[in-house]
Amino acid sequence: MMVGADDAGRDEQARIAQQFIGAIPHARALGMQVEDIGAGKATISMPWAPHLVGDPRRNVIHGGVVSALMDTCCGAAVMAHPERPRSTATIDLRIDYMRAANPGQGITARAECYHITRSVAFLRAVAMDEDGEGPVASATGTFTVER
Amino acid sequence: MDRNEPLDRVKNRRDSALRALVSGVPYMTWLGVQFDRRGDELTAVLPFDQKLIGNPVLPAIHGGVTAAFLEMTAIVELSWSTMWEDLESGRISPDADVPDSLPRLPKTIDFTIDYLLSGLPRDVYARGRVVRSGRRYASVHVEAWQDNRSKLIAQATAHFLMPRG
């Protein structure tokens, strides 16, 4: 993802990142929207949709969808790091599911690249629903750094 | 176990229970996940589709798709192995058209995935193994591969909270 140009403003970065994410078929299929990006952090949201439901009795988004959002958001945060990696790939990702999302609500993930070495980026992320009463899920992960 | 039970009845019971388990989850249907059954052994199949792409340049399957696919495989394997005895003895008969006949699904507590190879634009297969299944908690290991069974593209471990009752 070509984001993080030194003179580009935060809005400009978000626009470029959105364009990049819009070119990813699966991110588009899930309706992912870049809310904010820059300085090794990213916020991406996703609306509720009937085909993303995991438990029809409760109308709650499937955990796997939260994984997909967390993974994309972490990848975007790596790409937005000031060291500007050429590309990145997930090495591992751990997700803790704290509570079920509220029925019919979209999810917003916020990821932060809190440490980076020559070849590895370390990430933390949380996912909230619309009420925001504490996170729905949290994640930690490591990503490759291609220079 | 009735040795003389007609074969088509045995197969029908198992296949319709499996269908009920899978078709009750809209996201699983949308991704196109299917299950291949040999006796009680399940292999999850994710047929390739353009909407699964995460890197259009390579191209490669989205890591989140692989994660979702493995999590589903773990949940279905765990539910399937938990309900097997009740299914075979006739205590339950899950039916996709009767939502209340479906067993309640386990809830994911945590899910940890290792990505080992980038996913090719081809079908993905996965199998889960219930490592431990207690009254309240269960631990499941899952593996995914494409062309070669011995070359995993990802593996995952997940912990689940079992449904009460």
PDB file of C-alpha atoms in Angstrom:
ATOM      1  CA  MET A   1       0.000   0.000   0.000  1.00  0.00           C
ATOM      2  CA  MET A   2       1.588   3.296  -1.074  1.00  0.00           C
ATOM      3  CA  VAL A   3       0.657   5.383   1.928  1.00  0.00           C
ATOM      4  CA  GLY A   4       2.615   7.645   4.252  1.00  0.00           C
ATOM      5  CA  ALA A   5       4.142  10.128   1.810  1.00  0.00           C
ATOM      6  CA  ASP A   6       5.883  12.694   4.048  1.00  0.00           C
ATOM      7  CA  ASP A   7       3.994  15.712   2.789  1.00  0.00           C
ATOM      8  CA  ALA A   8       0.615  14.005   2.391  1.00  0.00           C
ATOM      9  CA  GLY A   9      -1.996  15.091   4.932  1.00  0.00           C
ATOM     10  CA  ARG A  10      -3.958  12.601   7.036  1.00  0.00           C
ATOM     11  CA  ASP A  11      -7.068  13.010   4.842  1.00  0.00           C
ATOM     12  CA  GLU A  12      -4.990  12.476   1.716  1.00  0.00           C
ATOM     13  CA  GLN A  13      -3.476   9.340   3.254  1.00  0.00           C
ATOM     14  CA  ALA A  14      -6.945   8.051   4.118  1.00  0.00           C
ATOM     15  CA  ARG A  15      -8.076   8.716   0.549  1.00  0.00           C
ATOM     16  CA  ILE A  16      -5.112   6.807  -0.909  1.00  0.00           C
ATOM     17  CA  ALA A  17      -5.609   3.946   1.571  1.00  0.00           C
ATOM     18  CA  GLN A  18      -9.326   3.775   0.715  1.00  0.00           C
ATOM     19  CA  GLN A  19      -8.431   3.573  -2.973  1.00  0.00           C
ATOM     20  CA  PHE A  20      -6.015   0.735  -2.166  1.00  0.00           C
ATOM     21  CA  ILE A  21      -8.587  -1.132  -0.080  1.00  0.00           C
ATOM     22  CA  GLY A  22     -11.216  -0.555  -2.758  1.00  0.00           C
ATOM     23  CA  ALA A  23      -8.973  -2.545  -5.111  1.00  0.00           C
ATOM     24  CA  ILE A  24      -9.043  -5.583  -2.763  1.00  0.00           C
ATOM     25  CA  PRO A  25     -12.039  -7.681  -3.804  1.00  0.00           C
ATOM     26  CA  HIS A  26     -12.612  -9.167  -0.348  1.00  0.00           C
ATOM     27  CA  ALA A  27     -12.319  -5.834   1.479  1.00  0.00           C
ATOM     28  CA  ARG A  28     -14.845  -4.400  -0.990  1.00  0.00           C
ATOM     29  CA  ALA A  29     -17.145  -7.391  -0.496  1.00  0.00           C
ATOM     30  CA  LEU A  30     -17.156  -6.685   3.257  1.00  0.00           C
ATOM     31  CA  GLY A  31     -17.717  -2.935   2.714  1.00  0.00           C
ATOM     32  CA  MET A  32     -14.544  -1.840   4.552  1.00  0.00           C
ATOM     33  CA  GLN A  33     -14.115   1.910   4.955  1.00  0.00           C
ATOM     34  CA  VAL A  34     -10.863   3.634   6.008  1.00  0.00           C
ATOM     35  CA  GLU A  35     -11.743   6.159   8.739  1.00  0.00           C
ATOM     36  CA  ASP A  36      -8.229   7.315   9.654  1.00  0.00           C
ATOM     37  CA  ILE A  37      -4.675   6.290   8.837  1.00  0.00           C
ATOM     38  CA  GLY A  38      -1.125   7.487   9.462  1.00  0.00           C
ATOM     39  CA  ALA A  39       1.934   7.193  11.771  1.00  0.00           C
ATOM     40  CA  GLY A  40       1.634   3.401  12.122  1.00  0.00           C
ATOM     41  CA  LYS A  41      -2.054   3.510  13.054  1.00  0.00           C
ATOM     42  CA  ALA A  42      -5.219   2.704  11.130  1.00  0.00           C
ATOM     43  CA  THR A  43      -8.970   2.777  11.795  1.00  0.00           C
ATOM     44  CA  ILE A  44     -11.238   0.788   9.468  1.00  0.00           C
ATOM     45  CA  SER A  45     -14.993   0.291   9.799  1.00  0.00           C
ATOM     46  CA  MET A  46     -17.429  -2.177   8.304  1.00  0.00           C
ATOM     47  CA  PRO A  47     -21.240  -2.028   8.214  1.00  0.00           C
ATOM     48  CA  TRP A  48     -23.495  -4.850   9.433  1.00  0.00           C
ATOM     49  CA  ALA A  49     -24.926  -6.936   6.577  1.00  0.00           C
ATOM     50  CA  PRO A  50     -27.224  -9.977   6.609  1.00  0.00           C
ATOM     51  CA  HIS A  51     -24.743 -12.238   4.761  1.00  0.00           C
ATOM     52  CA  LEU A  52     -22.073 -11.674   7.443  1.00  0.00           C
ATOM     53  CA  VAL A  53     -24.179 -13.138  10.250  1.00  0.00           C
ATOM     54  CA  GLY A  54     -22.675 -16.056  12.177  1.00  0.00           C
ATOM     55  CA  ASP A  55     -25.546 -16.824  14.534  1.00  0.00           C
ATOM     56  CA  PRO A  56     -28.988 -16.191  12.983  1.00  0.00           C
ATOM     57  CA  ARG A  57     -30.672 -16.577  16.379  1.00  0.00           C
ATOM     58  CA  ARG A  58     -28.865 -13.434  17.567  1.00  0.00           C
ATOM     59  CA  ASN A  59     -28.165 -11.594  14.263  1.00  0.00           C
ATOM     60  CA  VAL A  60     -24.541 -11.103  15.275  1.00  0.00           C
ATOM     61  CA  ILE A  61     -21.635 -10.751  12.825  1.00  0.00           C
ATOM     62  CA  HIS A  62     -19.501 -13.909  12.508  1.00  0.00           C
ATOM     63  CA  GLY A  63     -16.180 -14.007  14.389  1.00  0.00           C
ATOM     64  CA  GLY A  64     -14.436 -14.790  11.105  1.00  0.00           C
ATOM     65  CA  VAL A  65     -15.544 -11.409   9.726  1.00  0.00           C
ATOM     66  CA  VAL A  66     -13.959  -9.707  12.744  1.00  0.00           C
ATOM     67  CA  SER A  67     -10.743 -11.650  11.957  1.00  0.00           C
ATOM     68  CA  ALA A  68     -10.786 -10.400   8.360  1.00  0.00           C
ATOM     69  CA  LEU A  69     -11.292  -6.795   9.507  1.00  0.00           C
ATOM     70  CA  MET A  70      -8.555  -7.029  12.186  1.00  0.00           C
ATOM     71  CA  ASP A  71      -6.110  -8.555   9.681  1.00  0.00           C
ATOM     72  CA  THR A  72      -6.755  -5.835   7.072  1.00  0.00           C
ATOM     73  CA  CYS A  73      -6.578  -3.056   9.677  1.00  0.00           C
ATOM     74  CA  CYS A  74      -3.253  -4.363  11.093  1.00  0.00           C
ATOM     75  CA  GLY A  75      -1.812  -4.648   7.565  1.00  0.00           C
ATOM     76  CA  ALA A  76      -2.871  -1.063   6.835  1.00  0.00           C
ATOM     77  CA  ALA A  77      -1.217   0.155  10.080  1.00  0.00           C
ATOM     78  CA  VAL A  78       2.070  -1.521   9.073  1.00  0.00           C
ATOM     79  CA  MET A  79       1.941   0.147   5.666  1.00  0.00           C
ATOM     80  CA  ALA A  80       1.251   3.506   7.326  1.00  0.00           C
ATOM     81  CA  HIS A  81       4.360   3.242   9.520  1.00  0.00           C
ATOM     82  CA  PRO A  82       6.851   6.112   8.971  1.00  0.00           C
ATOM     83  CA  GLU A  83       9.498   3.542   7.925  1.00  0.00           C
ATOM     84  CA  ARG A  84       7.294   2.890   4.911  1.00  0.00           C
ATOM     85  CA  PRO A  85       7.566  -0.859   4.215  1.00  0.00           C
ATOM     86  CA  ARG A  86       7.232  -1.805   0.546  1.00  0.00           C
ATOM     87  CA  SER A  87       4.740  -4.507   1.453  1.00  0.00           C
ATOM     88  CA  THR A  88       3.664  -6.711   4.369  1.00  0.00           C
ATOM     89  CA  ALA A  89       2.102 -10.096   5.130  1.00  0.00           C
ATOM     90  CA  THR A  90       0.631 -11.579   8.292  1.00  0.00           C
ATOM     91  CA  ILE A  91       2.923 -13.985  10.194  1.00  0.00           C
ATOM     92  CA  ASP A  92       0.482 -14.661  13.016  1.00  0.00           C
ATOM     93  CA  LEU A  93      -2.599 -13.107  14.539  1.00  0.00           C
ATOM     94  CA  ARG A  94      -4.309 -13.876  17.838  1.00  0.00           C
ATOM     95  CA  ILE A  95      -7.835 -12.675  18.450  1.00  0.00           C
ATOM     96  CA  ASP A  96      -9.593 -12.657  21.826  1.00  0.00           C
ATOM     97  CA  TYR A  97     -13.373 -12.431  21.619  1.00  0.00           C
ATOM     98  CA  MET A  98     -14.548 -10.510  24.666  1.00  0.00           C
ATOM     99  CA  ARG A  99     -18.281 -10.305  23.968  1.00  0.00           C
ATOM    100  CA  ALA A 100     -20.810 -10.725  21.159  1.00  0.00           C
ATOM    101  CA  ALA A 101     -21.299  -7.623  19.015  1.00  0.00           C
ATOM    102  CA  ASN A 102     -24.718  -6.013  19.377  1.00  0.00           C
ATOM    103  CA  PRO A 103     -27.244  -7.372  16.863  1.00  0.00           C
ATOM    104  CA  GLY A 104     -27.386  -5.395  13.618  1.00  0.00           C
ATOM    105  CA  GLN A 105     -24.379  -3.196  14.428  1.00  0.00           C
ATOM    106  CA  GLY A 106     -21.284  -2.534  12.318  1.00  0.00           C
ATOM    107  CA  ILE A 107     -17.740  -3.020  13.597  1.00  0.00           C
ATOM    108  CA  THR A 108     -14.792  -0.600  13.736  1.00  0.00           C
ATOM    109  CA  ALA A 109     -11.215  -1.816  14.187  1.00  0.00           C
ATOM    110  CA  ARG A 110      -8.305   0.331  15.367  1.00  0.00           C
ATOM    111  CA  ALA A 111      -4.773  -1.054  14.909  1.00  0.00           C
ATOM    112  CA  GLU A 112      -1.411   0.254  16.051  1.00  0.00           C
ATOM    113  CA  CYS A 113       2.053  -0.839  14.979  1.00  0.00           C
ATOM    114  CA  TYR A 114       3.784  -0.411  18.379  1.00  0.00           C
ATOM    115  CA  HIS A 115       7.194  -1.747  17.363  1.00  0.00           C
ATOM    116  CA  ILE A 116       9.020  -2.401  14.109  1.00  0.00           C
ATOM    117  CA  THR A 117      12.377  -4.053  13.330  1.00  0.00           C
ATOM    118  CA  ARG A 118      14.147  -4.546   9.989  1.00  0.00           C
ATOM    119  CA  SER A 119      11.943  -7.504   9.155  1.00  0.00           C
ATOM    120  CA  VAL A 120       9.090  -7.753  11.665  1.00  0.00           C
ATOM    121  CA  ALA A 121       6.256  -5.418  12.730  1.00  0.00           C
ATOM    122  CA  PHE A 122       4.398  -5.936  16.048  1.00  0.00           C
ATOM    123  CA  LEU A 123       0.728  -4.967  16.236  1.00  0.00           C
ATOM    124  CA  ARG A 124      -2.131  -4.469  18.650  1.00  0.00           C
ATOM    125  CA  ALA A 125      -5.738  -3.932  17.621  1.00  0.00           C
ATOM    126  CA  VAL A 126      -9.214  -3.602  19.111  1.00  0.00           C
ATOM    127  CA  ALA A 127     -12.651  -3.950  17.524  1.00  0.00           C
ATOM    128  CA  MET A 128     -15.689  -1.991  18.765  1.00  0.00           C
ATOM    129  CA  ASP A 129     -19.353  -2.090  17.794  1.00  0.00           C
ATOM    130  CA  GLU A 130     -21.514   1.040  17.502  1.00  0.00           C
ATOM    131  CA  ASP A 131     -22.355   1.332  21.207  1.00  0.00           C
ATOM    132  CA  GLY A 132     -18.669   1.215  22.080  1.00  0.00           C
ATOM    133  CA  GLU A 133     -19.281  -0.185  25.580  1.00  0.00           C
ATOM    134  CA  GLY A 134     -15.865  -1.844  25.736  1.00  0.00           C
ATOM    135  CA  PRO A 135     -14.253  -3.764  22.896  1.00  0.00           C
ATOM    136  CA  VAL A 136     -15.915  -6.692  21.128  1.00  0.00           C
ATOM    137  CA  ALA A 137     -12.501  -8.233  20.426  1.00  0.00           C
ATOM    138  CA  SER A 138      -8.800  -7.481  20.731  1.00  0.00           C
ATOM    139  CA  ALA A 139      -5.880  -8.782  18.712  1.00  0.00           C
ATOM    140  CA  THR A 140      -2.102  -9.008  18.723  1.00  0.00           C
ATOM    141  CA  GLY A 141      -0.094  -9.962  15.684  1.00  0.00           C
ATOM    142  CA  THR A 142       3.244  -9.998  13.924  1.00  0.00           C
ATOM    143  CA  PHE A 143       3.665  -9.016  10.279  1.00  0.00           C
ATOM    144  CA  THR A 144       6.532  -9.243   7.804  1.00  0.00           C
ATOM    145  CA  VAL A 145       8.266  -6.036   6.722  1.00  0.00           C
ATOM    146  CA  GLU A 146       9.431  -6.028   3.085  1.00  0.00           C
ATOM    147  CA  ARG A 147      11.884  -3.230   2.408  1.00  0.00           C
TER     148      ARG A 147
ATOM    149  CA  MET B   1     -25.992 -49.273  17.058  1.00  0.00           C
ATOM    150  CA  ASP B   2     -28.225 -51.271  14.744  1.00  0.00           C
ATOM    151  CA  ARG B   3     -26.057 -53.304  12.351  1.00  0.00           C
ATOM    152  CA  ASN B   4     -29.030 -53.888  10.064  1.00  0.00           C
ATOM    153  CA  GLU B   5     -30.131 -50.261   9.750  1.00  0.00           C
ATOM    154  CA  PRO B   6     -30.561 -49.509   6.004  1.00  0.00           C
ATOM    155  CA  LEU B   7     -27.486 -47.749   4.572  1.00  0.00           C
ATOM    156  CA  ASP B   8     -29.439 -44.946   2.899  1.00  0.00           C
ATOM    157  CA  ARG B   9     -31.070 -44.097   6.220  1.00  0.00           C
ATOM    158  CA  VAL B  10     -27.672 -43.924   7.947  1.00  0.00           C
ATOM    159  CA  LYS B  11     -26.234 -41.653   5.255  1.00  0.00           C
ATOM    160  CA  ASN B  12     -29.326 -39.495   5.097  1.00  0.00           C
ATOM    161  CA  ARG B  13     -29.329 -38.927   8.871  1.00  0.00           C
ATOM    162  CA  ARG B  14     -25.661 -37.873   8.912  1.00  0.00           C
ATOM    163  CA  ASP B  15     -25.779 -35.756   5.754  1.00  0.00           C
ATOM    164  CA  SER B  16     -28.906 -33.853   6.750  1.00  0.00           C
ATOM    165  CA  ALA B  17     -27.509 -33.154  10.232  1.00  0.00           C
ATOM    166  CA  LEU B  18     -24.323 -31.808   8.664  1.00  0.00           C
ATOM    167  CA  ARG B  19     -26.332 -29.729   6.193  1.00  0.00           C
ATOM    168  CA  ALA B  20     -28.378 -28.288   9.049  1.00  0.00           C
ATOM    169  CA  LEU B  21     -25.210 -27.346  10.930  1.00  0.00           C
ATOM    170  CA  VAL B  22     -23.721 -25.518   7.926  1.00  0.00           C
ATOM    171  CA  SER B  23     -26.753 -23.940   6.271  1.00  0.00           C
ATOM    172  CA  GLY B  24     -27.797 -22.255   9.529  1.00  0.00           C
ATOM    173  CA  VAL B  25     -24.833 -19.842   9.258  1.00  0.00           C
ATOM    174  CA  PRO B  26     -25.359 -17.140   6.579  1.00  0.00           C
ATOM    175  CA  TYR B  27     -21.673 -16.117   6.464  1.00  0.00           C
ATOM    176  CA  MET B  28     -20.626 -19.719   5.789  1.00  0.00           C
ATOM    177  CA  THR B  29     -23.117 -19.943   2.907  1.00  0.00           C
ATOM    178  CA  TRP B  30     -21.943 -16.594   1.514  1.00  0.00           C
ATOM    179  CA  LEU B  31     -18.284 -17.686   1.517  1.00  0.00           C
ATOM    180  CA  GLY B  32     -19.372 -20.933  -0.192  1.00  0.00           C
ATOM    181  CA  VAL B  33     -17.948 -23.296   2.461  1.00  0.00           C
ATOM    182  CA  GLN B  34     -18.860 -26.964   1.944  1.00  0.00           C
ATOM    183  CA  PHE B  35     -18.106 -30.101   3.946  1.00  0.00           C
ATOM    184  CA  ASP B  36     -17.018 -33.441   2.567  1.00  0.00           C
ATOM    185  CA  ARG B  37     -17.922 -36.325   4.924  1.00  0.00           C
ATOM    186  CA  ARG B  38     -16.355 -39.789   5.160  1.00  0.00           C
ATOM    187  CA  GLY B  39     -17.975 -41.538   8.121  1.00  0.00           C
ATOM    188  CA  ASP B  40     -17.457 -39.030  10.916  1.00  0.00           C
ATOM    189  CA  GLU B  41     -14.394 -37.459   9.245  1.00  0.00           C
ATOM    190  CA  LEU B  42     -15.028 -33.973   7.861  1.00  0.00           C
ATOM    191  CA  THR B  43     -13.009 -32.016   5.321  1.00  0.00           C
ATOM    192  CA  ALA B  44     -14.021 -28.411   4.816  1.00  0.00           C
ATOM    193  CA  VAL B  45     -13.800 -27.131   1.232  1.00  0.00           C
ATOM    194  CA  LEU B  46     -13.659 -23.465   0.235  1.00  0.00           C
ATOM    195  CA  PRO B  47     -14.120 -23.274  -3.564  1.00  0.00           C
ATOM    196  CA  PHE B  48     -12.161 -20.392  -5.056  1.00  0.00           C
ATOM    197  CA  ASP B  49     -14.079 -17.229  -5.904  1.00  0.00           C
ATOM    198  CA  GLN B  50     -12.919 -13.774  -7.011  1.00  0.00           C
ATOM    199  CA  LYS B  51     -14.461 -12.130  -3.928  1.00  0.00           C
ATOM    200  CA  LEU B  52     -11.991 -14.053  -1.704  1.00  0.00           C
ATOM    201  CA  ILE B  53      -8.970 -12.225  -3.149  1.00  0.00           C
ATOM    202  CA  GLY B  54      -6.979 -10.066  -0.723  1.00  0.00           C
ATOM    203  CA  ASN B  55      -4.012  -9.258  -2.943  1.00  0.00           C
ATOM    204  CA  PRO B  56      -5.024  -8.627  -6.565  1.00  0.00           C
ATOM    205  CA  VAL B  57      -1.390  -8.231  -7.724  1.00  0.00           C
ATOM    206  CA  LEU B  58      -0.047 -11.685  -6.761  1.00  0.00           C
ATOM    207  CA  PRO B  59      -2.996 -12.725  -6.711  1.00  0.00           C
ATOM    208  CA  ALA B  60      -3.575 -14.273  -3.244  1.00  0.00           C
ATOM    209  CA  ILE B  61      -6.534 -15.202  -1.065  1.00  0.00           C
ATOM    210  CA  HIS B  62      -7.257 -12.706   1.747  1.00  0.00           C
ATOM    211  CA  GLY B  63      -5.684 -13.757   5.048  1.00  0.00           C
ATOM    212  CA  GLY B  64      -8.947 -12.885   6.766  1.00  0.00           C
ATOM    213  CA  VAL B  65     -10.786 -15.352   4.526  1.00  0.00           C
ATOM    214  CA  THR B  66      -8.356 -18.098   5.532  1.00  0.00           C
ATOM    215  CA  ALA B  67      -8.874 -17.158   9.200  1.00  0.00           C
ATOM    216  CA  ALA B  68     -12.673 -17.158   8.867  1.00  0.00           C
ATOM    217  CA  PHE B  69     -12.581 -20.483   6.998  1.00  0.00           C
ATOM    218  CA  LEU B  70     -10.418 -22.096   9.703  1.00  0.00           C
ATOM    219  CA  GLU B  71     -12.605 -20.737  12.502  1.00  0.00           C
ATOM    220  CA  MET B  72     -15.704 -22.180  10.821  1.00  0.00           C
ATOM    221  CA  THR B  73     -13.979 -25.516  10.315  1.00  0.00           C
ATOM    222  CA  ALA B  74     -13.099 -25.594  14.029  1.00  0.00           C
ATOM    223  CA  ILE B  75     -16.662 -24.734  15.131  1.00  0.00           C
ATOM    224  CA  VAL B  76     -18.286 -27.275  12.801  1.00  0.00           C
ATOM    225  CA  GLU B  77     -15.805 -30.029  13.739  1.00  0.00           C
ATOM    226  CA  LEU B  78     -16.369 -29.366  17.446  1.00  0.00           C
ATOM    227  CA  SER B  79     -20.180 -29.243  17.163  1.00  0.00           C
ATOM    228  CA  TRP B  80     -20.200 -32.286  14.901  1.00  0.00           C
ATOM    229  CA  SER B  81     -18.055 -34.421  17.213  1.00  0.00           C
ATOM    230  CA  THR B  82     -20.040 -33.255  20.258  1.00  0.00           C
ATOM    231  CA  MET B  83     -23.418 -34.124  18.737  1.00  0.00           C
ATOM    232  CA  TRP B  84     -22.301 -37.384  17.063  1.00  0.00           C
ATOM    233  CA  GLU B  85     -23.435 -39.719  19.884  1.00  0.00           C
ATOM    234  CA  ASP B  86     -26.836 -38.021  20.227  1.00  0.00           C
ATOM    235  CA  LEU B  87     -27.274 -38.050  16.445  1.00  0.00           C
ATOM    236  CA  GLU B  88     -26.437 -41.729  16.072  1.00  0.00           C
ATOM    237  CA  SER B  89     -28.620 -42.805  18.986  1.00  0.00           C
ATOM    238  CA  GLY B  90     -31.544 -40.793  17.600  1.00  0.00           C
ATOM    239  CA  ARG B  91     -31.801 -38.475  20.627  1.00  0.00           C
ATOM    240  CA  ILE B  92     -31.546 -35.472  18.256  1.00  0.00           C
ATOM    241  CA  SER B  93     -32.343 -35.044  14.571  1.00  0.00           C
ATOM    242  CA  PRO B  94     -31.195 -31.607  13.383  1.00  0.00           C
ATOM    243  CA  ASP B  95     -33.208 -30.224  10.482  1.00  0.00           C
ATOM    244  CA  ALA B  96     -32.225 -27.081   8.550  1.00  0.00           C
ATOM    245  CA  ASP B  97     -35.918 -26.109   8.261  1.00  0.00           C
ATOM    246  CA  VAL B  98     -36.512 -26.308  12.019  1.00  0.00           C
ATOM    247  CA  PRO B  99     -34.123 -23.776  13.626  1.00  0.00           C
ATOM    248  CA  ASP B 100     -34.883 -25.006  17.153  1.00  0.00           C
ATOM    249  CA  SER B 101     -33.721 -28.520  16.249  1.00  0.00           C
ATOM    250  CA  LEU B 102     -30.167 -27.259  15.747  1.00  0.00           C
ATOM    251  CA  PRO B 103     -27.706 -27.642  18.606  1.00  0.00           C
ATOM    252  CA  ARG B 104     -26.433 -24.332  20.025  1.00  0.00           C
ATOM    253  CA  LEU B 105     -22.992 -23.474  18.652  1.00  0.00           C
ATOM    254  CA  PRO B 106     -19.874 -23.150  20.831  1.00  0.00           C
ATOM    255  CA  LYS B 107     -18.625 -19.568  21.323  1.00  0.00           C
ATOM    256  CA  THR B 108     -15.083 -18.655  20.311  1.00  0.00           C
ATOM    257  CA  ILE B 109     -12.973 -17.447  23.245  1.00  0.00           C
ATOM    258  CA  ASP B 110      -9.766 -16.942  21.286  1.00  0.00           C
ATOM    259  CA  PHE B 111      -8.354 -17.839  17.913  1.00  0.00           C
ATOM    260  CA  THR B 112      -4.650 -17.883  16.948  1.00  0.00           C
ATOM    261  CA  ILE B 113      -3.592 -18.339  13.346  1.00  0.00           C
ATOM    262  CA  ASP B 114      -0.158 -18.877  11.777  1.00  0.00           C
ATOM    263  CA  TYR B 115       0.180 -18.044   8.106  1.00  0.00           C
ATOM    264  CA  LEU B 116       2.645 -20.430   6.453  1.00  0.00           C
ATOM    265  CA  LEU B 117       2.191 -19.840   2.702  1.00  0.00           C
ATOM    266  CA  SER B 118       0.276 -17.238   0.729  1.00  0.00           C
ATOM    267  CA  GLY B 119      -3.049 -18.641  -0.494  1.00  0.00           C
ATOM    268  CA  LEU B 120      -3.162 -19.348  -4.227  1.00  0.00           C
ATOM    269  CA  PRO B 121      -6.283 -18.459  -6.253  1.00  0.00           C
ATOM    270  CA  ARG B 122      -7.455 -22.086  -5.922  1.00  0.00           C
ATOM    271  CA  ASP B 123      -9.711 -24.149  -3.652  1.00  0.00           C
ATOM    272  CA  VAL B 124      -8.685 -24.431   0.016  1.00  0.00           C
ATOM    273  CA  TYR B 125      -9.203 -27.491   2.230  1.00  0.00           C
ATOM    274  CA  ALA B 126      -9.178 -27.749   6.010  1.00  0.00           C
ATOM    275  CA  ARG B 127      -9.546 -30.296   8.768  1.00  0.00           C
ATOM    276  CA  GLY B 128     -10.010 -29.746  12.479  1.00  0.00           C
ATOM    277  CA  ARG B 129      -8.979 -31.953  15.386  1.00  0.00           C
ATOM    278  CA  VAL B 130     -10.622 -31.604  18.775  1.00  0.00           C
ATOM    279  CA  VAL B 131      -7.594 -31.747  21.068  1.00  0.00           C
ATOM    280  CA  ARG B 132      -9.608 -31.498  24.264  1.00  0.00           C
ATOM    281  CA  SER B 133     -13.320 -31.228  24.833  1.00  0.00           C
ATOM    282  CA  GLY B 134     -14.556 -30.682  28.369  1.00  0.00           C
ATOM    283  CA  ARG B 135     -17.949 -29.785  29.788  1.00  0.00           C
ATOM    284  CA  ARG B 136     -17.262 -26.031  29.600  1.00  0.00           C
ATOM    285  CA  TYR B 137     -14.168 -25.500  27.462  1.00  0.00           C
ATOM    286  CA  ALA B 138     -12.718 -27.067  24.338  1.00  0.00           C
ATOM    287  CA  SER B 139      -9.471 -26.692  22.405  1.00  0.00           C
ATOM    288  CA  VAL B 140      -9.389 -27.332  18.648  1.00  0.00           C
ATOM    289  CA  HIS B 141      -6.480 -27.399  16.191  1.00  0.00           C
ATOM    290  CA  VAL B 142      -7.124 -26.748  12.481  1.00  0.00           C
ATOM    291  CA  GLU B 143      -4.965 -27.072   9.369  1.00  0.00           C
ATOM    292  CA  ALA B 144      -5.508 -25.643   5.875  1.00  0.00           C
ATOM    293  CA  TRP B 145      -3.852 -26.664   2.627  1.00  0.00           C
ATOM    294  CA  GLN B 146      -4.319 -26.350  -1.130  1.00  0.00           C
ATOM    295  CA  ASP B 147      -2.467 -28.527  -3.637  1.00  0.00           C
ATOM    296  CA  ASN B 148      -0.446 -30.612  -1.165  1.00  0.00           C
ATOM    297  CA  ARG B 149      -1.787 -32.023   2.092  1.00  0.00           C
ATOM    298  CA  SER B 150       1.732 -31.833   3.594  1.00  0.00           C
ATOM    299  CA  LYS B 151       2.283 -28.170   2.667  1.00  0.00           C
ATOM    300  CA  LEU B 152      -0.014 -26.256   5.006  1.00  0.00           C
ATOM    301  CA  ILE B 153      -0.929 -22.699   4.048  1.00  0.00           C
ATOM    302  CA  ALA B 154      -2.121 -21.960   7.607  1.00  0.00           C
ATOM    303  CA  GLN B 155      -2.759 -23.580  10.974  1.00  0.00           C
ATOM    304  CA  ALA B 156      -4.764 -22.333  13.923  1.00  0.00           C
ATOM    305  CA  THR B 157      -5.625 -23.157  17.520  1.00  0.00           C
ATOM    306  CA  ALA B 158      -8.891 -22.007  19.026  1.00  0.00           C
ATOM    307  CA  HIS B 159     -10.543 -22.208  22.430  1.00  0.00           C
ATOM    308  CA  PHE B 160     -14.296 -22.419  22.787  1.00  0.00           C
ATOM    309  CA  LEU B 161     -16.925 -22.021  25.466  1.00  0.00           C
ATOM    310  CA  MET B 162     -19.331 -24.936  25.177  1.00  0.00           C
ATOM    311  CA  PRO B 163     -23.086 -24.224  25.085  1.00  0.00           C
ATOM    312  CA  ARG B 164     -24.822 -24.919  28.414  1.00  0.00           C
ATOM    313  CA  GLY B 165     -27.302 -27.718  28.785  1.00  0.00           C
TER     314      GLY B 165
END
